[in-house]
CSV table of C-alpha atoms in Angstrom, one decimal:
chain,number,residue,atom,x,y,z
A,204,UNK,CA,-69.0,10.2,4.5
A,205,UNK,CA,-67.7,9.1,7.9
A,206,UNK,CA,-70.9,9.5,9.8
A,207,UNK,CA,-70.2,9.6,13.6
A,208,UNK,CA,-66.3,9.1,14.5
A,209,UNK,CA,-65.1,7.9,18.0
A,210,UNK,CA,-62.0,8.0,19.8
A,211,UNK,CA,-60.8,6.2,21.1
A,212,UNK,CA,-62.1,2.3,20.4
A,213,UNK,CA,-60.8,1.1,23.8
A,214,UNK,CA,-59.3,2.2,27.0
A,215,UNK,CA,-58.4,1.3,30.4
A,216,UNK,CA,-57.8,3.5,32.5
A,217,UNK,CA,-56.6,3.4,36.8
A,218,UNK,CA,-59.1,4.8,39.2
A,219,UNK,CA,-58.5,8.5,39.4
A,220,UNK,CA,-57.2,9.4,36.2
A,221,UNK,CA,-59.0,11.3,33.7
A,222,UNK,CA,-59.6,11.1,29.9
A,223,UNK,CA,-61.8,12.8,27.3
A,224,UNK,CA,-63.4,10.3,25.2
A,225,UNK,CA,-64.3,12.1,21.7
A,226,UNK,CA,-66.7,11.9,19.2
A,227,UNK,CA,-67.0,14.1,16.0
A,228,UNK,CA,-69.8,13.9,13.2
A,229,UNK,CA,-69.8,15.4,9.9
A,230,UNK,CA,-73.3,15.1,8.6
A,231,UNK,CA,-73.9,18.6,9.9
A,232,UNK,CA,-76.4,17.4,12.7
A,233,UNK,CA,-77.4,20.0,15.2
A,234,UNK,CA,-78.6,17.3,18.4
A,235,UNK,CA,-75.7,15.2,19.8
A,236,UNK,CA,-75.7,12.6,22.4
A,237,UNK,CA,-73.5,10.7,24.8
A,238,UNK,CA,-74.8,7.5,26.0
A,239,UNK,CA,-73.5,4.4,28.3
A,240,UNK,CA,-74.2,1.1,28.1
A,241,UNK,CA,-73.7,-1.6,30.7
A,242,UNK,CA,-73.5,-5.2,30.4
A,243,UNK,CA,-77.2,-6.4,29.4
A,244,UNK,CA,-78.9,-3.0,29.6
A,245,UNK,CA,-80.0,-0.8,27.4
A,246,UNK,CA,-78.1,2.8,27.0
A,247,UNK,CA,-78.5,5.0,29.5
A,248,UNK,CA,-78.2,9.1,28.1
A,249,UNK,CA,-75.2,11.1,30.0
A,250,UNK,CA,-75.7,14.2,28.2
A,251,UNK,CA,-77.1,15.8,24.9
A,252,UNK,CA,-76.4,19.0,23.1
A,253,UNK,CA,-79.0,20.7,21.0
A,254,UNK,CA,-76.1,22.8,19.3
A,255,UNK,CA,-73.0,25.0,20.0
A,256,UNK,CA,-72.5,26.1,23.0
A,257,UNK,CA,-75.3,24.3,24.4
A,258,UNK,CA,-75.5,20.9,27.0
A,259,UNK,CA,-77.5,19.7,29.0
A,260,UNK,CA,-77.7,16.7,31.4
A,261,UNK,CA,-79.3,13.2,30.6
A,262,UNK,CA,-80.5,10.6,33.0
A,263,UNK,CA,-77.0,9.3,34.1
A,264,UNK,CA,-73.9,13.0,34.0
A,265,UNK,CA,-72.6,12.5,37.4
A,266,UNK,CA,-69.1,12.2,37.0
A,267,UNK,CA,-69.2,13.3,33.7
A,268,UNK,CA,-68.2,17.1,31.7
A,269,UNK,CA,-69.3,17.7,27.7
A,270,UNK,CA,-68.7,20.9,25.8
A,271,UNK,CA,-69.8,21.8,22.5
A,272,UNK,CA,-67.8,24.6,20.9
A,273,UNK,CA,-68.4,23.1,17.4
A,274,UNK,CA,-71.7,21.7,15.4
A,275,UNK,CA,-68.8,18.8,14.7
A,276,UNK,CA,-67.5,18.1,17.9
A,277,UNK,CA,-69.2,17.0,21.2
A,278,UNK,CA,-66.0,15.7,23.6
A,279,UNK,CA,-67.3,13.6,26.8
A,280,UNK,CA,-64.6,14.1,29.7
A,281,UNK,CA,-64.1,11.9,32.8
A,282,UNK,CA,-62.4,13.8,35.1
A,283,UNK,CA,-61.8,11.2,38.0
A,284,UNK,CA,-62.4,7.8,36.9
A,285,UNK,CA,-64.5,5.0,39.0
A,286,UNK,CA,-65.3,1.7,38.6
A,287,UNK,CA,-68.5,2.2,38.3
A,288,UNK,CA,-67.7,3.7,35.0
A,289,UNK,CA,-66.8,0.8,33.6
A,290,UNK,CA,-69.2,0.7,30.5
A,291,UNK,CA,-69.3,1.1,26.8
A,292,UNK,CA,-69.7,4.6,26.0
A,293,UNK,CA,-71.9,5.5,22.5
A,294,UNK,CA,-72.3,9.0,20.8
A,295,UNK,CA,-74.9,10.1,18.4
A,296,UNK,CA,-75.9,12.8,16.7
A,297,UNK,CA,-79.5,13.4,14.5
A,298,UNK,CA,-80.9,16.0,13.0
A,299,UNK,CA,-83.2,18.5,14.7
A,300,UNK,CA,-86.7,18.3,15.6
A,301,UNK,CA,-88.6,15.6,17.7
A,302,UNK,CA,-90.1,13.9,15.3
A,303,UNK,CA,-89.2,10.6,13.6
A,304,UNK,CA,-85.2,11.9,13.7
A,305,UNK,CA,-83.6,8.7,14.4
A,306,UNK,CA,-79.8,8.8,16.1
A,307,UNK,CA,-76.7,7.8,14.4
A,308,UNK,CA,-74.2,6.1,16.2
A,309,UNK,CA,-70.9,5.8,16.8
A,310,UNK,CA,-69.3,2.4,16.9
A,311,UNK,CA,-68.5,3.0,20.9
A,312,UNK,CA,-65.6,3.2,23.3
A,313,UNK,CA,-65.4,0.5,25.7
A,314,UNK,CA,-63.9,1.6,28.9
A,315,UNK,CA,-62.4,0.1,31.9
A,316,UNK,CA,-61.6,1.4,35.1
A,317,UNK,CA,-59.2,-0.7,37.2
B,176,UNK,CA,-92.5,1.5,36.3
B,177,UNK,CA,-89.6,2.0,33.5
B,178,UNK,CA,-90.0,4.5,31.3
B,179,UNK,CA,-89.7,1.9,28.5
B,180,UNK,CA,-89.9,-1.5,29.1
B,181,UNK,CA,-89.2,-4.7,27.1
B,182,UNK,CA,-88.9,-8.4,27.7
B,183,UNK,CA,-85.4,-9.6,27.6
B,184,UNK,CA,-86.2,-12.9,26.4
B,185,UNK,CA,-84.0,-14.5,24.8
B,186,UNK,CA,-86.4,-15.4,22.4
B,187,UNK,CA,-85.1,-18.5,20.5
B,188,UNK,CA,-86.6,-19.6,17.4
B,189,UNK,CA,-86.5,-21.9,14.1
B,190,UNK,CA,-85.5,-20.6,10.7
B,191,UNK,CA,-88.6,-19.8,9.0
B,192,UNK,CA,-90.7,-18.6,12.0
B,193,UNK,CA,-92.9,-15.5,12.9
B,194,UNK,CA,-91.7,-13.6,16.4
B,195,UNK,CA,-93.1,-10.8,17.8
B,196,UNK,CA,-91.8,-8.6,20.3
B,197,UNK,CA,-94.2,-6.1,22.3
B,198,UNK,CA,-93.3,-3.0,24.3
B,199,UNK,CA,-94.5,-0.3,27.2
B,200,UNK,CA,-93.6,3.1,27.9
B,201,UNK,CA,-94.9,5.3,30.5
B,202,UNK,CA,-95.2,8.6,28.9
B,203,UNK,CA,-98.7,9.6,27.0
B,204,UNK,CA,-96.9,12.6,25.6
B,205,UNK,CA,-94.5,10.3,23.7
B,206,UNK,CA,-94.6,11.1,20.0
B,207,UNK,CA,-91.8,8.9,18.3
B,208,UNK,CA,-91.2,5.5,18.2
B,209,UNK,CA,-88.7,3.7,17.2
B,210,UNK,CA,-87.3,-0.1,16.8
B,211,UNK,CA,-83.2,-0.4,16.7
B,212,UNK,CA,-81.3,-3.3,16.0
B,213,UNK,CA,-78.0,-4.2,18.0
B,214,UNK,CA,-75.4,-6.5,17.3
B,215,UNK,CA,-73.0,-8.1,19.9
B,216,UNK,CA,-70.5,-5.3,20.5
B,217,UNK,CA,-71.5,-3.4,18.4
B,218,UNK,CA,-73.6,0.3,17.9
B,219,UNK,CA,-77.4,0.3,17.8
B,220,UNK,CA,-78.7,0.5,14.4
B,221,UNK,CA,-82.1,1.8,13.3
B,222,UNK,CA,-84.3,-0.9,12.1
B,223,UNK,CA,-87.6,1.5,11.2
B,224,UNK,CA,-89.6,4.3,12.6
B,225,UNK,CA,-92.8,3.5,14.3
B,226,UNK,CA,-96.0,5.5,12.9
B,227,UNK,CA,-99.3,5.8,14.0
B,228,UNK,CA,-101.0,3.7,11.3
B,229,UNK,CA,-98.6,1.0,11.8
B,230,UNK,CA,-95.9,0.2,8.8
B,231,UNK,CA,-94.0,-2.3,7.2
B,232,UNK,CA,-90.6,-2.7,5.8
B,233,UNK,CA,-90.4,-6.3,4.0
B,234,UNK,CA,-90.3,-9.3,6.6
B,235,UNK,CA,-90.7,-6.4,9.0
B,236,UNK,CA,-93.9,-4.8,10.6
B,237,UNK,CA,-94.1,-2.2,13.5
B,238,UNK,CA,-97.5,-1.6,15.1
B,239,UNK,CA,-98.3,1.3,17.8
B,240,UNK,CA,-101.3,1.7,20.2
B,241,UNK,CA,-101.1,4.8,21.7
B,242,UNK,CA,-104.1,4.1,24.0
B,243,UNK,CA,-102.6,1.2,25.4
B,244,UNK,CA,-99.1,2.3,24.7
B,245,UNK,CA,-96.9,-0.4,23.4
B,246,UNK,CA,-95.7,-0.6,20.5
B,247,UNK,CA,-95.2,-4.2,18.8
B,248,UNK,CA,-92.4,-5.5,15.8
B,249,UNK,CA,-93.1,-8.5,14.2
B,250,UNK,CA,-90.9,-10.3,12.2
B,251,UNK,CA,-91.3,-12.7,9.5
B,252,UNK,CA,-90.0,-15.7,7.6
B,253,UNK,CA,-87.2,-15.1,10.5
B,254,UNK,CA,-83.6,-15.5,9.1
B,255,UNK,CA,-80.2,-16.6,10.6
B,256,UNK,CA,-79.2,-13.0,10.5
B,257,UNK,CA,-81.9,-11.7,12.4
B,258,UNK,CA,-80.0,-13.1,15.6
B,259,UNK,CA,-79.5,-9.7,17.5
B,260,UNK,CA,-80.9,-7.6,20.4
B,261,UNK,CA,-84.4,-5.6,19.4
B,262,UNK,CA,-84.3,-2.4,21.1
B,263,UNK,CA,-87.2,-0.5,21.3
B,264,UNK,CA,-87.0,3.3,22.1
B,265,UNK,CA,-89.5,6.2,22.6
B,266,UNK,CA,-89.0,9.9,22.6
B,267,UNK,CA,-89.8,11.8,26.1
B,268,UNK,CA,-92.1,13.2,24.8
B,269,UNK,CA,-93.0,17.7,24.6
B,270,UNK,CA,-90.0,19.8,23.7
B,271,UNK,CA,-88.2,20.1,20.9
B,272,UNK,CA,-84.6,18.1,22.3
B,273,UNK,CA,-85.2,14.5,20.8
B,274,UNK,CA,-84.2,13.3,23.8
B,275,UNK,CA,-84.8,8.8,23.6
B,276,UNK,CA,-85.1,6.3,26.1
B,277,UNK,CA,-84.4,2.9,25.1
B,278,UNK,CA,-85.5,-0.4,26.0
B,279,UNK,CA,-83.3,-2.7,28.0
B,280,UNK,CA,-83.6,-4.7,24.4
B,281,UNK,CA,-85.1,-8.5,23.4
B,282,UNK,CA,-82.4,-10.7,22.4
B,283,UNK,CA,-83.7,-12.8,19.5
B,284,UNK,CA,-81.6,-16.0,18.7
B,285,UNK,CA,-83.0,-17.6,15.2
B,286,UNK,CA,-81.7,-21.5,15.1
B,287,UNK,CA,-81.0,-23.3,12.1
């Protein structure tokens, strides 16, 4: 049982150029999650998806695309790449409901943007 | 005010020793509480669930108090391995997304 899978561990990327930084689960959890984390602060949510075909924005999406066209897969793209992007990127996935579901991680990409 | 908010400490303490961390949040509506664990570099980990009566989970015990809304994680007999960042995180509270916020985290350094 893999549990959350992302891709890739580490990147660095010039300002401007895109990548799609993805994440797969196979626990058969409805709710995903893209989070960042910066340098000494907690994580910060991008965007979530509640399932298939459906996103929505977090605290922190400019920038950012998701898509959902699979209960596995939740892909987070950067379409043109900024510093401030720079950051350690975490997806997560739980079951549904609000209640006591805690998130399961991924072990993070860490990203920079020269 | 932050929607969750935490002392960063560090909080640096002997072998042996009982620490306690405390934390805010803003929204009365929250319903879920939570206390993750973070390594250096590595993914947040969950450490327990919060409930209302409080709860304990060996060396471990979370408190809430909704009417003054923190929620507290004391830890006991503290070990060497217990060195990480404490993050404490709170669900936004009505709907059914299970949308978190998380604390900025307390780093806890246990010293030989």
């Amino acid at each position: 049982n893999a549990g959350v899978t992302q891709t890739p561990k580490f990147r660095i990327l010039k300002i401007g150029q895109s990548m799609t930084l993805q994440c797969t689960q196979d626990m058969n959890h409805n709710y995903m999650y893209w989070y960042r984390q910066d340098p000494g602060m907690g994580l910060k949510l991008i965007y979530y998806s509640v399932g298939a075909g459906i996103t929505d924005k977090g605290e922190v999406p400019n920038g950012y695309n998701v898509s959902r066209s699979t209960t596995e897969d939740f892909p987070l793209r950067l379409e043109l790449a900024a510093p401030s992007q720079t950051s350690v990127y975490f997806c997560a996935s739980s079951l549904p409901g609000q209640i006591n579901q805690p998130q399961h991680f991924g072990d993070g990409t860490r990203l920079s943007i020269l | 005010r932050k929607e969750v908010e935490q002392d960063p400490g560090p909080f640096n303490v002997p072998e042996g020793a009982t620490v306690a961390f405390n934390c805010t949040y803003s929204n009365s509506a929250s319903q879920s509480f939570f206390w993750y664990r973070q390594d250096c570099r590595k993914e947040p980990k969950l450490l327990m669930s919060v409930y209302s009566s409080g709860n304990e989970d060996g060396r471990f015990t979370a408190q809430l108090n909704r009417a003054s809304q923190y929620i507290s994680l004391l830890i006991r007999d503290s070990k060497l391995s217990d060195s990480a960042t404490y993050l404490c995180v709170v669900n936004m509270g009505s709907g059914n997304t299970g949308k978190l916020i998380f604390g900025q985290g307390t780093t806890l350094q246990v010293k030989p």
